[in-house]
Amino acid sequence: MNNANDKNEQASRRQFLKSSVLASAGFIIVPRHVLGKGFVAPSDKLNIAAVGCGGKADFNIPQAYNNGSDNIVALCDVDDRMSAKFRTKFPNAPYFKDYRKMLESEAKNIDAVIVTTPDHMHYPIAMSAMQLGKHVYCEKPLTHDIWEARQMTEGAAKYKVVTQMGNQGSSGKGTRVTEAIVQSGMIGEVHTVEVWTNRPVWPQGVQSPKDKGEKQPIPSEVDWNLWLGTAPARDYHEAYMPFRWRGYWDFGTGALGDMGCHFIDVPFRTLKLGYPTSVECSVGQVYADFFKEAFFDDSCPPSSAIHLKFPNPTSKNYKEISLSWYDGGIRPRLPEGCDYEKVFANIDGGVMFIGTKGILACELFGNNPKLFANGKLQDVKFPDPKRALVDGDTNGHQQQWIKACKAGFGTYTSSSFDQSGPLTETVLMGNLAVRSFLLRDAKNKFIGRKKLLWDGANMKITNFDEANAFVKREYRAGGWI
């Protein structure tokens, strides 16, 4: 639903209908409870449009629809193959390939929009919807660059819409339990956080079809120009879609963008981290031949290690908190007294909070926390979560947003843009460091391999101006927003 004005309009409409019915043919208004348990009046259903009908949309759309408790009123996808199943399921929902035409044509019928597209199109679609006063659920990472994330955070507040990013772990019990353990002081004062993932599980550090000069015929079901959207023009190739786009800089944000908003979310909210003050990194190298390094600038590197520093103003002993990220199969050093199998049990990755009294290790979404102290695993009772649990745990993430949309702006959601926007900025700061690390001059000399200092309030690297090119990208002409 929309803002208070929309609610007033709906109330007036319901009152008008009530008066009309009472005045005609002796009909009466039947109370909802008389109509049967579980009945939902049409006026109480959220009208949802979905932009992107493949990939994670296979989960997002059914969860939002919730077996008909709410309405899917419009569908949009640039690929007819991806949208076929939902066009069949929702035959009365108008179907579009261009989100701009959908918003222009159906704005009056839409209350909320789900955005499940490649990363490079999140911002223009979500912001266009918010500008129309539509509530927005946007997949992670929230945006493709840091500037966009800041704009989304401010836009949600400006347009007074209910928002949620698609990092469903933020609605899970695991996140809340891990948060409660750390904040209770059981491991003392946290000074270091280690985060890792097995991603990428798609090609990265590879030569792209663009760099090889390869192209293929565009499938008849695909509008390639719309799929490219804000990204620079290039020829079609099946290597980019439907999911492998994630490993290419023009479209995706690599392993960090895919999993960082899941894993880093746990320490980010637990420790109440703000903007980082510095970032440095190293990346995995690829060699084409003996001592011949390959430069695949179109794709993200095969692996990376990223080190961020955050101010810690409440501590007397540790003025900074260190957070390190590892992907591509790289893992942090195992601290003394920690069990390898227990810490690295989850194939997707994990998080370690290292404190003055012990170490807390958890898995994806903060699940299965394990506390190590005095050189061994501790069998202790953990404190109860402070934040209220979400109905359905991680599977209730979409419905939490739906219910909040109905309640109106200001209603809590686990990953509203005021929370997920700053988180996304931090995640994308890692990618800024990686791209700076890979910068070369005309003689192929690396020029950005240094510790970068960040002015978060002004979104600016202060000691290497060339890196600021990755704060905000340029859009291809086309009127995307």
Tab-separated table of C-alpha atoms in Angstrom:
chain	number	residue	atom	x	y	z
A	1	MET	CA	0.000	0.000	0.000
A	2	ASN	CA	1.019	3.580	-0.354
A	3	ASN	CA	1.290	6.443	2.112
A	4	ALA	CA	-1.316	7.952	4.425
A	5	ASN	CA	-3.013	9.801	1.574
A	6	ASP	CA	-3.506	6.504	-0.264
A	7	LYS	CA	-4.948	4.941	2.891
A	8	ASN	CA	-7.358	7.851	3.209
A	9	GLU	CA	-8.371	7.427	-0.407
A	10	GLN	CA	-8.957	3.715	0.144
A	11	ALA	CA	-10.985	4.436	3.269
A	12	SER	CA	-13.096	6.922	1.319
A	13	ARG	CA	-13.561	4.397	-1.461
A	14	ARG	CA	-14.654	1.718	0.994
A	15	GLN	CA	-17.071	4.160	2.624
A	16	PHE	CA	-18.483	5.064	-0.796
A	17	LEU	CA	-18.979	1.403	-1.662
A	18	LYS	CA	-20.587	0.740	1.706
A	19	SER	CA	-23.038	3.603	1.229
A	20	SER	CA	-23.836	2.478	-2.292
A	21	VAL	CA	-24.532	-1.083	-1.225
A	22	LEU	CA	-26.703	-0.073	1.709
A	23	ALA	CA	-28.745	2.125	-0.590
A	24	SER	CA	-29.363	-0.597	-3.142
A	25	ALA	CA	-31.470	-3.741	-3.162
A	26	GLY	CA	-31.413	-4.131	0.586
A	27	PHE	CA	-27.871	-5.569	0.588
A	28	ILE	CA	-25.904	-5.326	3.814
A	29	ILE	CA	-22.225	-5.277	4.605
A	30	VAL	CA	-21.170	-8.634	6.031
A	31	PRO	CA	-18.489	-8.481	8.747
A	32	ARG	CA	-15.269	-10.152	7.706
A	33	HIS	CA	-15.389	-12.742	10.488
A	34	VAL	CA	-18.722	-13.977	9.168
A	35	LEU	CA	-17.174	-14.683	5.789
A	36	GLY	CA	-14.916	-17.290	7.289
A	37	LYS	CA	-11.624	-17.744	9.022
A	38	GLY	CA	-8.694	-16.630	6.927
A	39	PHE	CA	-10.749	-14.462	4.581
A	40	VAL	CA	-8.860	-11.423	3.357
A	41	ALA	CA	-10.835	-8.540	1.928
A	42	PRO	CA	-9.582	-7.354	-1.492
A	43	SER	CA	-8.894	-3.934	-0.004
A	44	ASP	CA	-6.482	-5.548	2.474
A	45	LYS	CA	-4.331	-7.166	-0.198
A	46	LEU	CA	-1.077	-5.591	-1.366
A	47	ASN	CA	-0.796	-5.135	-5.135
A	48	ILE	CA	2.710	-6.205	-6.081
A	49	ALA	CA	4.683	-5.813	-9.300
A	50	ALA	CA	7.720	-7.997	-9.946
A	51	VAL	CA	10.631	-6.788	-12.055
A	52	GLY	CA	12.728	-9.846	-12.821
A	53	CYS	CA	11.078	-13.269	-12.920
A	54	GLY	CA	14.049	-15.649	-12.807
A	55	GLY	CA	16.712	-16.690	-10.321
A	56	LYS	CA	15.884	-15.487	-6.823
A	57	ALA	CA	12.469	-14.360	-8.086
A	58	ASP	CA	11.516	-18.036	-8.051
A	59	PHE	CA	11.475	-17.591	-4.267
A	60	ASN	CA	10.642	-13.898	-3.867
A	61	ILE	CA	7.451	-13.881	-5.913
A	62	PRO	CA	5.775	-16.959	-4.369
A	63	GLN	CA	6.748	-15.836	-0.863
A	64	ALA	CA	5.241	-12.403	-1.449
A	65	TYR	CA	2.134	-13.798	-3.152
A	66	ASN	CA	1.724	-16.183	-0.201
A	67	ASN	CA	-0.836	-18.464	-1.865
A	68	GLY	CA	-3.045	-15.521	-2.711
A	69	SER	CA	-2.990	-13.534	0.498
A	70	ASP	CA	-1.686	-10.711	-1.709
A	71	ASN	CA	-1.820	-9.894	-5.409
A	72	ILE	CA	0.722	-10.075	-8.224
A	73	VAL	CA	-0.620	-7.358	-10.520
A	74	ALA	CA	2.226	-6.835	-13.020
A	75	LEU	CA	5.235	-8.769	-14.283
A	76	CYS	CA	8.353	-7.507	-16.042
A	77	ASP	CA	11.367	-9.322	-17.462
A	78	VAL	CA	13.638	-8.754	-20.440
A	79	ASP	CA	13.713	-12.512	-21.091
A	80	ASP	CA	10.450	-14.268	-21.986
A	81	ARG	CA	12.014	-17.601	-21.052
A	82	MET	CA	12.550	-16.483	-17.467
A	83	SER	CA	9.048	-15.076	-17.099
A	84	ALA	CA	7.098	-17.931	-18.706
A	85	LYS	CA	6.251	-19.773	-15.485
A	86	PHE	CA	4.889	-16.677	-13.752
A	87	ARG	CA	3.010	-15.449	-16.820
A	88	THR	CA	1.277	-18.818	-16.743
A	89	LYS	CA	0.640	-18.643	-13.002
A	90	PHE	CA	-0.629	-15.047	-13.116
A	91	PRO	CA	-2.341	-14.741	-16.513
A	92	ASN	CA	-4.247	-11.602	-15.527
A	93	ALA	CA	-1.107	-9.671	-14.597
A	94	PRO	CA	0.020	-7.405	-17.480
A	95	TYR	CA	3.472	-8.377	-18.732
A	96	PHE	CA	6.213	-5.967	-19.796
A	97	LYS	CA	9.831	-6.135	-20.855
A	98	ASP	CA	10.610	-2.512	-19.968
A	99	TYR	CA	10.150	-1.583	-16.300
A	100	ARG	CA	9.632	2.068	-17.263
A	101	LYS	CA	6.622	1.198	-19.401
A	102	MET	CA	5.270	-0.970	-16.599
A	103	LEU	CA	5.527	1.836	-14.059
A	104	GLU	CA	4.028	4.336	-16.470
A	105	SER	CA	1.133	2.085	-17.438
A	106	GLU	CA	0.346	0.381	-14.120
A	107	ALA	CA	1.396	2.880	-11.456
A	108	LYS	CA	-2.174	3.395	-10.271
A	109	ASN	CA	-2.602	-0.356	-9.764
A	110	ILE	CA	0.707	-1.009	-7.961
A	111	ASP	CA	1.399	-0.646	-4.248
A	112	ALA	CA	4.828	-2.276	-4.092
A	113	VAL	CA	7.626	-3.509	-6.352
A	114	ILE	CA	10.008	-6.471	-6.041
A	115	VAL	CA	13.307	-5.994	-7.878
A	116	THR	CA	15.127	-9.229	-8.763
A	117	THR	CA	17.506	-8.329	-11.578
A	118	PRO	CA	21.259	-8.240	-12.169
A	119	ASP	CA	22.993	-5.833	-9.785
A	120	HIS	CA	23.569	-3.058	-12.325
A	121	MET	CA	19.815	-2.450	-12.692
A	122	HIS	CA	18.797	-2.447	-9.017
A	123	TYR	CA	19.152	1.290	-8.498
A	124	PRO	CA	17.320	2.700	-11.530
A	125	ILE	CA	14.374	0.328	-11.108
A	126	ALA	CA	14.062	0.660	-7.328
A	127	MET	CA	14.535	4.419	-7.319
A	128	SER	CA	12.011	4.884	-10.122
A	129	ALA	CA	9.479	2.919	-8.068
A	130	MET	CA	10.212	4.853	-4.862
A	131	GLN	CA	9.810	8.156	-6.673
A	132	LEU	CA	6.251	7.044	-7.449
A	133	GLY	CA	5.654	6.284	-3.783
A	134	LYS	CA	5.870	2.514	-4.207
A	135	HIS	CA	7.274	0.310	-1.468
A	136	VAL	CA	10.330	-1.645	-2.605
A	137	TYR	CA	11.886	-5.042	-1.964
A	138	CYS	CA	15.289	-5.167	-3.696
A	139	GLU	CA	17.638	-8.099	-3.951
A	140	LYS	CA	21.150	-7.913	-2.561
A	141	PRO	CA	23.481	-6.210	-2.964
A	142	LEU	CA	21.208	-3.199	-2.824
A	143	THR	CA	23.135	-1.428	-5.602
A	144	HIS	CA	26.062	-1.739	-7.977
A	145	ASP	CA	28.065	1.204	-6.626
A	146	ILE	CA	28.485	3.184	-3.405
A	147	TRP	CA	26.842	6.387	-4.639
A	148	GLU	CA	23.714	4.464	-5.601
A	149	ALA	CA	23.521	2.881	-2.142
A	150	ARG	CA	23.634	6.301	-0.481
A	151	GLN	CA	20.913	7.547	-2.838
A	152	MET	CA	18.691	4.559	-2.060
A	153	THR	CA	19.064	5.116	1.684
A	154	GLU	CA	18.110	8.763	1.353
A	155	GLY	CA	15.389	8.029	-1.195
A	156	ALA	CA	13.504	5.617	1.060
A	157	ALA	CA	13.311	8.295	3.753
A	158	LYS	CA	12.464	11.068	1.297
A	159	TYR	CA	9.615	9.199	-0.383
A	160	LYS	CA	8.433	7.579	2.861
A	161	VAL	CA	8.221	4.038	1.556
A	162	VAL	CA	8.685	0.681	3.273
A	163	THR	CA	11.803	-1.112	2.090
A	164	GLN	CA	13.635	-4.396	2.453
A	165	MET	CA	16.841	-5.759	0.931
A	166	GLY	CA	16.870	-9.435	0.033
A	167	ASN	CA	19.419	-10.648	2.584
A	168	GLN	CA	16.960	-12.982	4.259
A	169	GLY	CA	19.398	-13.932	6.997
A	170	SER	CA	18.700	-10.557	8.582
A	171	SER	CA	15.264	-11.934	9.501
A	172	GLY	CA	16.684	-15.141	10.952
A	173	LYS	CA	16.979	-16.218	14.552
A	174	GLY	CA	20.674	-16.991	14.045
A	175	THR	CA	21.532	-13.357	13.407
A	176	ARG	CA	19.689	-12.312	16.551
A	177	VAL	CA	21.234	-14.999	18.765
A	178	THR	CA	24.783	-14.234	17.588
A	179	GLU	CA	24.125	-10.536	18.112
A	180	ALA	CA	22.897	-11.169	21.667
A	181	ILE	CA	25.938	-13.306	22.552
A	182	VAL	CA	28.444	-10.697	21.410
A	183	GLN	CA	26.573	-7.779	22.929
A	184	SER	CA	26.245	-9.613	26.254
A	185	GLY	CA	30.034	-9.479	26.648
A	186	MET	CA	30.545	-13.253	26.737
A	187	ILE	CA	33.650	-12.983	24.523
A	188	GLY	CA	34.740	-9.647	25.941
A	189	GLU	CA	35.573	-6.693	23.757
A	190	VAL	CA	35.618	-7.567	20.064
A	191	HIS	CA	38.562	-6.115	18.157
A	192	THR	CA	38.786	-8.378	15.092
A	193	VAL	CA	36.249	-9.990	12.772
A	194	GLU	CA	37.053	-12.587	10.104
A	195	VAL	CA	34.528	-13.330	7.351
A	196	TRP	CA	34.866	-15.820	4.505
A	197	THR	CA	32.919	-17.543	1.714
A	198	ASN	CA	33.444	-20.273	-0.864
A	199	ARG	CA	32.097	-17.994	-3.610
A	200	PRO	CA	32.527	-17.519	-6.512
A	201	VAL	CA	30.912	-20.707	-7.733
A	202	TRP	CA	30.646	-19.171	-11.222
A	203	PRO	CA	33.455	-18.161	-13.611
A	204	GLN	CA	35.664	-15.285	-12.413
A	205	GLY	CA	39.212	-14.397	-13.359
A	206	VAL	CA	38.445	-15.489	-16.920
A	207	GLN	CA	38.696	-13.884	-20.315
A	208	SER	CA	35.266	-12.647	-21.327
A	209	PRO	CA	33.609	-13.125	-24.706
A	210	LYS	CA	33.937	-9.359	-25.146
A	211	ASP	CA	37.714	-9.500	-24.745
A	212	LYS	CA	37.905	-12.509	-27.073
A	213	GLY	CA	35.762	-10.744	-29.681
A	214	GLU	CA	33.079	-13.423	-29.482
A	215	LYS	CA	29.373	-12.877	-29.992
A	216	GLN	CA	26.274	-14.955	-30.578
A	217	PRO	CA	22.849	-14.336	-32.122
A	218	ILE	CA	20.450	-12.721	-29.656
A	219	PRO	CA	17.667	-15.166	-28.717
A	220	SER	CA	14.276	-14.040	-29.965
A	221	GLU	CA	12.917	-14.094	-26.407
A	222	VAL	CA	15.512	-11.611	-25.112
A	223	ASP	CA	15.573	-7.826	-25.371
A	224	TRP	CA	19.336	-7.470	-25.156
A	225	ASN	CA	19.310	-3.666	-25.109
A	226	LEU	CA	17.062	-3.678	-22.032
A	227	TRP	CA	19.123	-6.402	-20.383
A	228	LEU	CA	22.250	-4.263	-20.815
A	229	GLY	CA	20.361	-1.303	-19.384
A	230	THR	CA	22.800	1.073	-17.713
A	231	ALA	CA	25.860	-1.016	-18.658
A	232	PRO	CA	28.120	-0.182	-21.611
A	233	ALA	CA	27.112	-1.725	-24.926
A	234	ARG	CA	28.551	-5.109	-25.857
A	235	ASP	CA	27.533	-8.036	-28.047
A	236	TYR	CA	25.283	-10.759	-26.722
A	237	HIS	CA	26.776	-14.011	-25.458
A	238	GLU	CA	25.229	-16.747	-23.371
A	239	ALA	CA	28.178	-16.500	-20.973
A	240	TYR	CA	26.527	-13.485	-19.339
A	241	MET	CA	23.047	-14.769	-18.608
A	242	PRO	CA	20.934	-15.806	-16.918
A	243	PHE	CA	23.200	-15.918	-13.821
A	244	ARG	CA	26.877	-15.823	-14.777
A	245	TRP	CA	26.709	-12.044	-15.149
A	246	ARG	CA	27.639	-11.882	-11.455
A	247	GLY	CA	31.333	-12.328	-12.230
A	248	TYR	CA	31.533	-9.421	-14.719
A	249	TRP	CA	32.167	-5.896	-13.425
A	250	ASP	CA	29.689	-4.186	-15.770
A	251	PHE	CA	26.779	-6.227	-14.425
A	252	GLY	CA	27.662	-7.838	-11.111
A	253	THR	CA	29.665	-7.270	-7.962
A	254	GLY	CA	31.442	-10.601	-7.707
A	255	ALA	CA	31.684	-12.933	-4.745
A	256	LEU	CA	31.638	-10.030	-2.301
A	257	GLY	CA	28.417	-8.583	-3.711
A	258	ASP	CA	26.773	-11.986	-3.744
A	259	MET	CA	27.570	-13.090	-0.182
A	260	GLY	CA	28.901	-10.019	1.626
A	261	CYS	CA	25.407	-8.703	2.356
A	262	HIS	CA	24.678	-12.038	4.064
A	263	PHE	CA	27.857	-12.606	6.042
A	264	ILE	CA	28.993	-9.047	6.796
A	265	ASP	CA	25.464	-8.101	7.865
A	266	VAL	CA	25.954	-10.101	11.091
A	267	PRO	CA	28.986	-8.198	12.457
A	268	PHE	CA	27.864	-4.924	10.868
A	269	ARG	CA	24.681	-4.752	12.940
A	270	THR	CA	26.048	-6.639	15.964
A	271	LEU	CA	28.937	-4.194	16.445
A	272	LYS	CA	26.973	-1.202	15.138
A	273	LEU	CA	29.679	-0.424	12.608
A	274	GLY	CA	29.620	2.842	10.699
A	275	TYR	CA	31.592	3.920	7.659
A	276	PRO	CA	35.018	2.279	7.364
A	277	THR	CA	38.024	4.581	7.558
A	278	SER	CA	40.398	2.529	5.416
A	279	VAL	CA	40.544	-0.486	3.147
A	280	GLU	CA	43.309	-2.545	1.551
A	281	CYS	CA	43.322	-5.818	-0.328
A	282	SER	CA	45.099	-8.428	-2.400
A	283	VAL	CA	43.681	-10.619	-5.159
A	284	GLY	CA	44.383	-13.970	-6.769
A	285	GLN	CA	46.510	-13.819	-9.898
A	286	VAL	CA	45.982	-15.654	-13.170
A	287	TYR	CA	48.864	-16.590	-15.469
A	288	ALA	CA	48.461	-17.214	-19.183
A	289	ASP	CA	51.956	-18.681	-19.505
A	290	PHE	CA	55.272	-18.957	-17.672
A	291	PHE	CA	55.766	-15.595	-15.869
A	292	LYS	CA	53.102	-14.104	-18.129
A	293	GLU	CA	50.323	-12.630	-16.012
A	294	ALA	CA	46.893	-12.508	-17.633
A	295	PHE	CA	44.862	-9.327	-17.276
A	296	PHE	CA	41.150	-10.032	-17.428
A	297	ASP	CA	39.796	-6.582	-16.660
A	298	ASP	CA	36.236	-7.408	-17.665
A	299	SER	CA	35.740	-9.987	-14.918
A	300	CYS	CA	36.213	-10.009	-11.166
A	301	PRO	CA	39.331	-11.803	-9.861
A	302	PRO	CA	39.180	-15.481	-8.855
A	303	SER	CA	39.798	-14.689	-5.186
A	304	SER	CA	40.451	-11.758	-2.880
A	305	ALA	CA	41.321	-10.786	0.669
A	306	ILE	CA	39.991	-7.424	1.864
A	307	HIS	CA	40.831	-5.649	5.126
A	308	LEU	CA	38.643	-2.858	6.523
A	309	LYS	CA	39.121	-0.656	9.577
A	310	PHE	CA	36.213	0.897	11.491
A	311	PRO	CA	36.322	3.492	14.250
A	312	ASN	CA	35.519	2.130	17.712
A	313	PRO	CA	34.727	5.261	19.738
A	314	THR	CA	33.353	3.473	22.818
A	315	SER	CA	36.536	1.488	23.526
A	316	LYS	CA	39.494	2.648	25.584
A	317	ASN	CA	41.725	-0.228	24.482
A	318	TYR	CA	40.844	-0.663	20.809
A	319	LYS	CA	40.287	2.522	18.855
A	320	GLU	CA	39.598	0.494	15.705
A	321	ILE	CA	37.805	-2.707	14.792
A	322	SER	CA	39.383	-4.760	12.023
A	323	LEU	CA	37.145	-6.697	9.629
A	324	SER	CA	38.659	-8.953	6.984
A	325	TRP	CA	36.894	-10.684	4.109
A	326	TYR	CA	38.154	-13.722	2.166
A	327	ASP	CA	36.602	-15.289	-0.936
A	328	GLY	CA	37.498	-17.766	-3.647
A	329	GLY	CA	38.299	-20.511	-1.149
A	330	ILE	CA	40.690	-18.440	0.989
A	331	ARG	CA	40.102	-18.741	4.720
A	332	PRO	CA	41.473	-16.865	7.724
A	333	ARG	CA	44.018	-18.328	10.101
A	334	LEU	CA	42.449	-20.576	12.719
A	335	PRO	CA	43.079	-19.137	16.201
A	336	GLU	CA	44.616	-21.343	18.873
A	337	GLY	CA	42.090	-23.446	20.722
A	338	CYS	CA	39.486	-23.466	17.957
A	339	ASP	CA	38.334	-26.678	16.329
A	340	TYR	CA	38.913	-26.637	12.563
A	341	GLU	CA	35.901	-28.781	11.674
A	342	LYS	CA	33.556	-26.744	13.845
A	343	VAL	CA	34.724	-23.318	12.699
A	344	PHE	CA	34.848	-24.206	9.015
A	345	ALA	CA	31.890	-26.582	9.049
A	346	ASN	CA	29.655	-24.677	6.642
A	347	ILE	CA	30.648	-24.859	2.999
A	348	ASP	CA	29.157	-21.430	2.257
A	349	GLY	CA	31.494	-19.706	4.714
A	350	GLY	CA	31.364	-18.178	8.167
A	351	VAL	CA	32.207	-15.420	10.616
A	352	MET	CA	34.558	-15.254	13.612
A	353	PHE	CA	34.292	-12.566	16.278
A	354	ILE	CA	37.607	-12.382	18.154
A	355	GLY	CA	37.335	-10.792	21.573
A	356	THR	CA	39.392	-10.298	24.714
A	357	LYS	CA	37.711	-13.225	26.496
A	358	GLY	CA	37.095	-15.643	23.670
A	359	ILE	CA	36.063	-16.290	20.085
A	360	LEU	CA	32.593	-16.732	18.656
A	361	ALA	CA	32.280	-18.540	15.335
A	362	CYS	CA	29.026	-18.776	13.387
A	363	GLU	CA	27.833	-19.911	9.994
A	364	LEU	CA	25.726	-18.326	7.252
A	365	PHE	CA	22.984	-16.066	8.687
A	366	GLY	CA	24.668	-16.230	12.103
A	367	ASN	CA	23.525	-19.827	12.537
A	368	ASN	CA	25.081	-22.387	14.895
A	369	PRO	CA	27.199	-20.059	17.047
A	370	LYS	CA	30.099	-21.744	18.860
A	371	LEU	CA	32.027	-20.087	21.667
A	372	PHE	CA	35.712	-20.911	22.240
A	373	ALA	CA	37.541	-19.779	25.371
A	374	ASN	CA	40.516	-21.025	27.370
A	375	GLY	CA	41.576	-23.187	24.440
A	376	LYS	CA	38.391	-25.206	24.037
A	377	LEU	CA	34.773	-25.173	22.931
A	378	GLN	CA	32.501	-23.964	25.714
A	379	ASP	CA	29.235	-25.646	26.636
A	380	VAL	CA	27.304	-22.605	27.864
A	381	LYS	CA	23.777	-21.264	27.663
A	382	PHE	CA	23.480	-18.377	25.252
A	383	PRO	CA	21.332	-15.331	26.023
A	384	ASP	CA	17.971	-14.917	24.367
A	385	PRO	CA	17.759	-12.551	21.383
A	386	LYS	CA	16.959	-8.936	22.187
A	387	ARG	CA	15.303	-8.192	18.866
A	388	ALA	CA	11.918	-9.776	18.201
A	389	LEU	CA	11.939	-12.895	16.048
A	390	VAL	CA	10.343	-12.833	12.599
A	391	ASP	CA	7.448	-15.142	11.784
A	392	GLY	CA	8.833	-17.801	9.490
A	393	ASP	CA	12.465	-17.006	10.341
A	394	THR	CA	14.450	-16.429	7.118
A	395	ASN	CA	11.506	-17.674	5.035
A	396	GLY	CA	9.405	-14.889	6.534
A	397	HIS	CA	11.603	-12.113	5.147
A	398	GLN	CA	9.316	-11.246	2.235
A	399	GLN	CA	6.128	-11.476	4.295
A	400	GLN	CA	7.624	-9.259	6.987
A	401	TRP	CA	8.009	-6.603	4.290
A	402	ILE	CA	4.493	-7.212	2.966
A	403	LYS	CA	2.960	-6.722	6.418
A	404	ALA	CA	5.058	-3.605	6.998
A	405	CYS	CA	3.868	-2.145	3.684
A	406	LYS	CA	0.297	-2.533	4.876
A	407	ALA	CA	1.117	-0.970	8.241
A	408	GLY	CA	2.836	1.982	6.582
A	409	PHE	CA	6.090	3.914	6.511
A	410	GLY	CA	8.105	3.655	9.710
A	411	THR	CA	7.151	0.034	10.386
A	412	TYR	CA	10.205	-2.080	11.202
A	413	THR	CA	11.698	-4.449	8.662
A	414	SER	CA	14.873	-6.443	9.211
A	415	SER	CA	16.814	-4.955	6.319
A	416	SER	CA	15.200	-1.599	5.551
A	417	PHE	CA	17.324	0.663	3.386
A	418	ASP	CA	18.456	2.755	6.364
A	419	GLN	CA	20.197	-0.444	7.553
A	420	SER	CA	21.007	-2.192	4.278
A	421	GLY	CA	22.153	0.944	2.458
A	422	PRO	CA	25.140	1.604	4.769
A	423	LEU	CA	25.832	-2.148	4.852
A	424	THR	CA	25.937	-2.201	1.044
A	425	GLU	CA	28.304	0.772	1.025
A	426	THR	CA	30.691	-1.177	3.246
A	427	VAL	CA	30.442	-4.283	1.068
A	428	LEU	CA	31.078	-2.272	-2.092
A	429	MET	CA	34.023	-0.524	-0.444
A	430	GLY	CA	35.743	-3.896	-0.741
A	431	ASN	CA	35.093	-3.959	-4.475
A	432	LEU	CA	36.389	-0.405	-4.798
A	433	ALA	CA	39.636	-1.601	-3.206
A	434	VAL	CA	39.848	-4.586	-5.541
A	435	ARG	CA	39.319	-2.471	-8.630
A	436	SER	CA	41.866	0.073	-7.433
A	437	PHE	CA	44.318	-2.757	-6.748
A	438	LEU	CA	43.969	-3.871	-10.366
A	439	LEU	CA	44.459	-0.408	-11.910
A	440	ARG	CA	47.404	-0.166	-14.330
A	441	ASP	CA	48.998	2.634	-16.284
A	442	ALA	CA	49.910	2.606	-19.982
A	443	LYS	CA	52.995	0.499	-19.221
A	444	ASN	CA	50.962	-2.083	-17.282
A	445	LYS	CA	52.407	-0.896	-13.987
A	446	PHE	CA	50.019	-1.295	-11.063
A	447	ILE	CA	49.292	2.100	-9.533
A	448	GLY	CA	46.576	1.476	-6.926
A	449	ARG	CA	48.181	-1.095	-4.673
A	450	LYS	CA	48.034	0.788	-1.404
A	451	LYS	CA	45.974	1.270	1.707
A	452	LEU	CA	43.077	3.535	0.760
A	453	LEU	CA	41.757	6.113	3.206
A	454	TRP	CA	38.001	6.713	3.114
A	455	ASP	CA	35.947	9.787	3.986
A	456	GLY	CA	32.594	8.086	4.440
A	457	ALA	CA	30.459	11.190	4.898
A	458	ASN	CA	31.674	12.613	1.579
A	459	MET	CA	32.100	9.256	-0.198
A	460	LYS	CA	35.684	9.957	-1.186
A	461	ILE	CA	39.076	8.245	-1.147
A	462	THR	CA	41.395	10.930	0.182
A	463	ASN	CA	44.831	9.546	-0.739
A	464	PHE	CA	44.398	8.108	-4.250
A	465	ASP	CA	42.007	10.038	-6.438
A	466	GLU	CA	41.941	7.476	-9.244
A	467	ALA	CA	40.050	5.088	-6.953
A	468	ASN	CA	37.143	7.523	-6.747
A	469	ALA	CA	36.152	6.498	-10.270
A	470	PHE	CA	34.614	3.422	-8.626
A	471	VAL	CA	32.383	5.354	-6.217
A	472	LYS	CA	29.898	6.224	-8.962
A	473	ARG	CA	29.712	4.726	-12.427
A	474	GLU	CA	28.550	6.316	-15.653
A	475	TYR	CA	25.323	5.047	-17.206
A	476	ARG	CA	24.880	4.219	-20.847
A	477	ALA	CA	22.516	6.684	-22.501
A	478	GLY	CA	18.916	5.576	-22.499
A	479	GLY	CA	16.942	7.395	-19.820
A	480	TRP	CA	17.063	4.652	-17.235
A	481	ILE	CA	15.890	6.877	-14.425
